[in-house]
XYZ file of C-alpha atoms in Angstrom:
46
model
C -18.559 2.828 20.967
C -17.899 -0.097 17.843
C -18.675 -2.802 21.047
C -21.880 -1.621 22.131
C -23.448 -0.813 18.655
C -21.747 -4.411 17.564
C -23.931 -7.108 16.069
C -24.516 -10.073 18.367
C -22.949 -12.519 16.182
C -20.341 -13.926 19.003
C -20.586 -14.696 22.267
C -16.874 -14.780 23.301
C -16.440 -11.039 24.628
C -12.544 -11.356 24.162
C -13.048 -11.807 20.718
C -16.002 -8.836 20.687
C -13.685 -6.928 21.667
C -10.817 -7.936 18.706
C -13.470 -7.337 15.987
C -14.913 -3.745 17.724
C -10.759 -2.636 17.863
C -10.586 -3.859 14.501
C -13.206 -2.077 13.000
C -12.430 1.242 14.897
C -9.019 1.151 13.419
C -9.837 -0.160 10.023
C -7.338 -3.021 10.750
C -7.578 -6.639 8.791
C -7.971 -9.254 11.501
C -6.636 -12.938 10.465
C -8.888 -15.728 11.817
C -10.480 -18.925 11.062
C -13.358 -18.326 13.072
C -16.410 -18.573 11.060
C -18.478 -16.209 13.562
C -15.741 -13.614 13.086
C -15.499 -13.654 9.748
C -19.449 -12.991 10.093
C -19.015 -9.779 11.046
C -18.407 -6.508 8.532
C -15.008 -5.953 8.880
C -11.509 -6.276 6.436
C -10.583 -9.564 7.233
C -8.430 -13.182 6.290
C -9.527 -16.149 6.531
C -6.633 -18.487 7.658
């Protein structure tokens, strides 16, 4: 459900799909992608 009402900030569905698991289990996802770190979700920048 978090993929399809997901923000169309990324195009790279494999990472769609990190930040929609992330959200859906309130997880902190570690990346240094600035379109990831777009989206609102607990995350680190590395």
């Amino acid at each position: 459900m978090q993929l399809r009402t997901l923000p169309d900030l990324h195009a790279d569905p494999f990472d769609r799909l990190l930040i929609a698991q992330a959200i859906a289990e309130e997880c902190r996802l570690v990346t240094a992608d600035e379109k990831v770190l777009a989206y609102p979700l607990l995350t680190l920048a590395a």
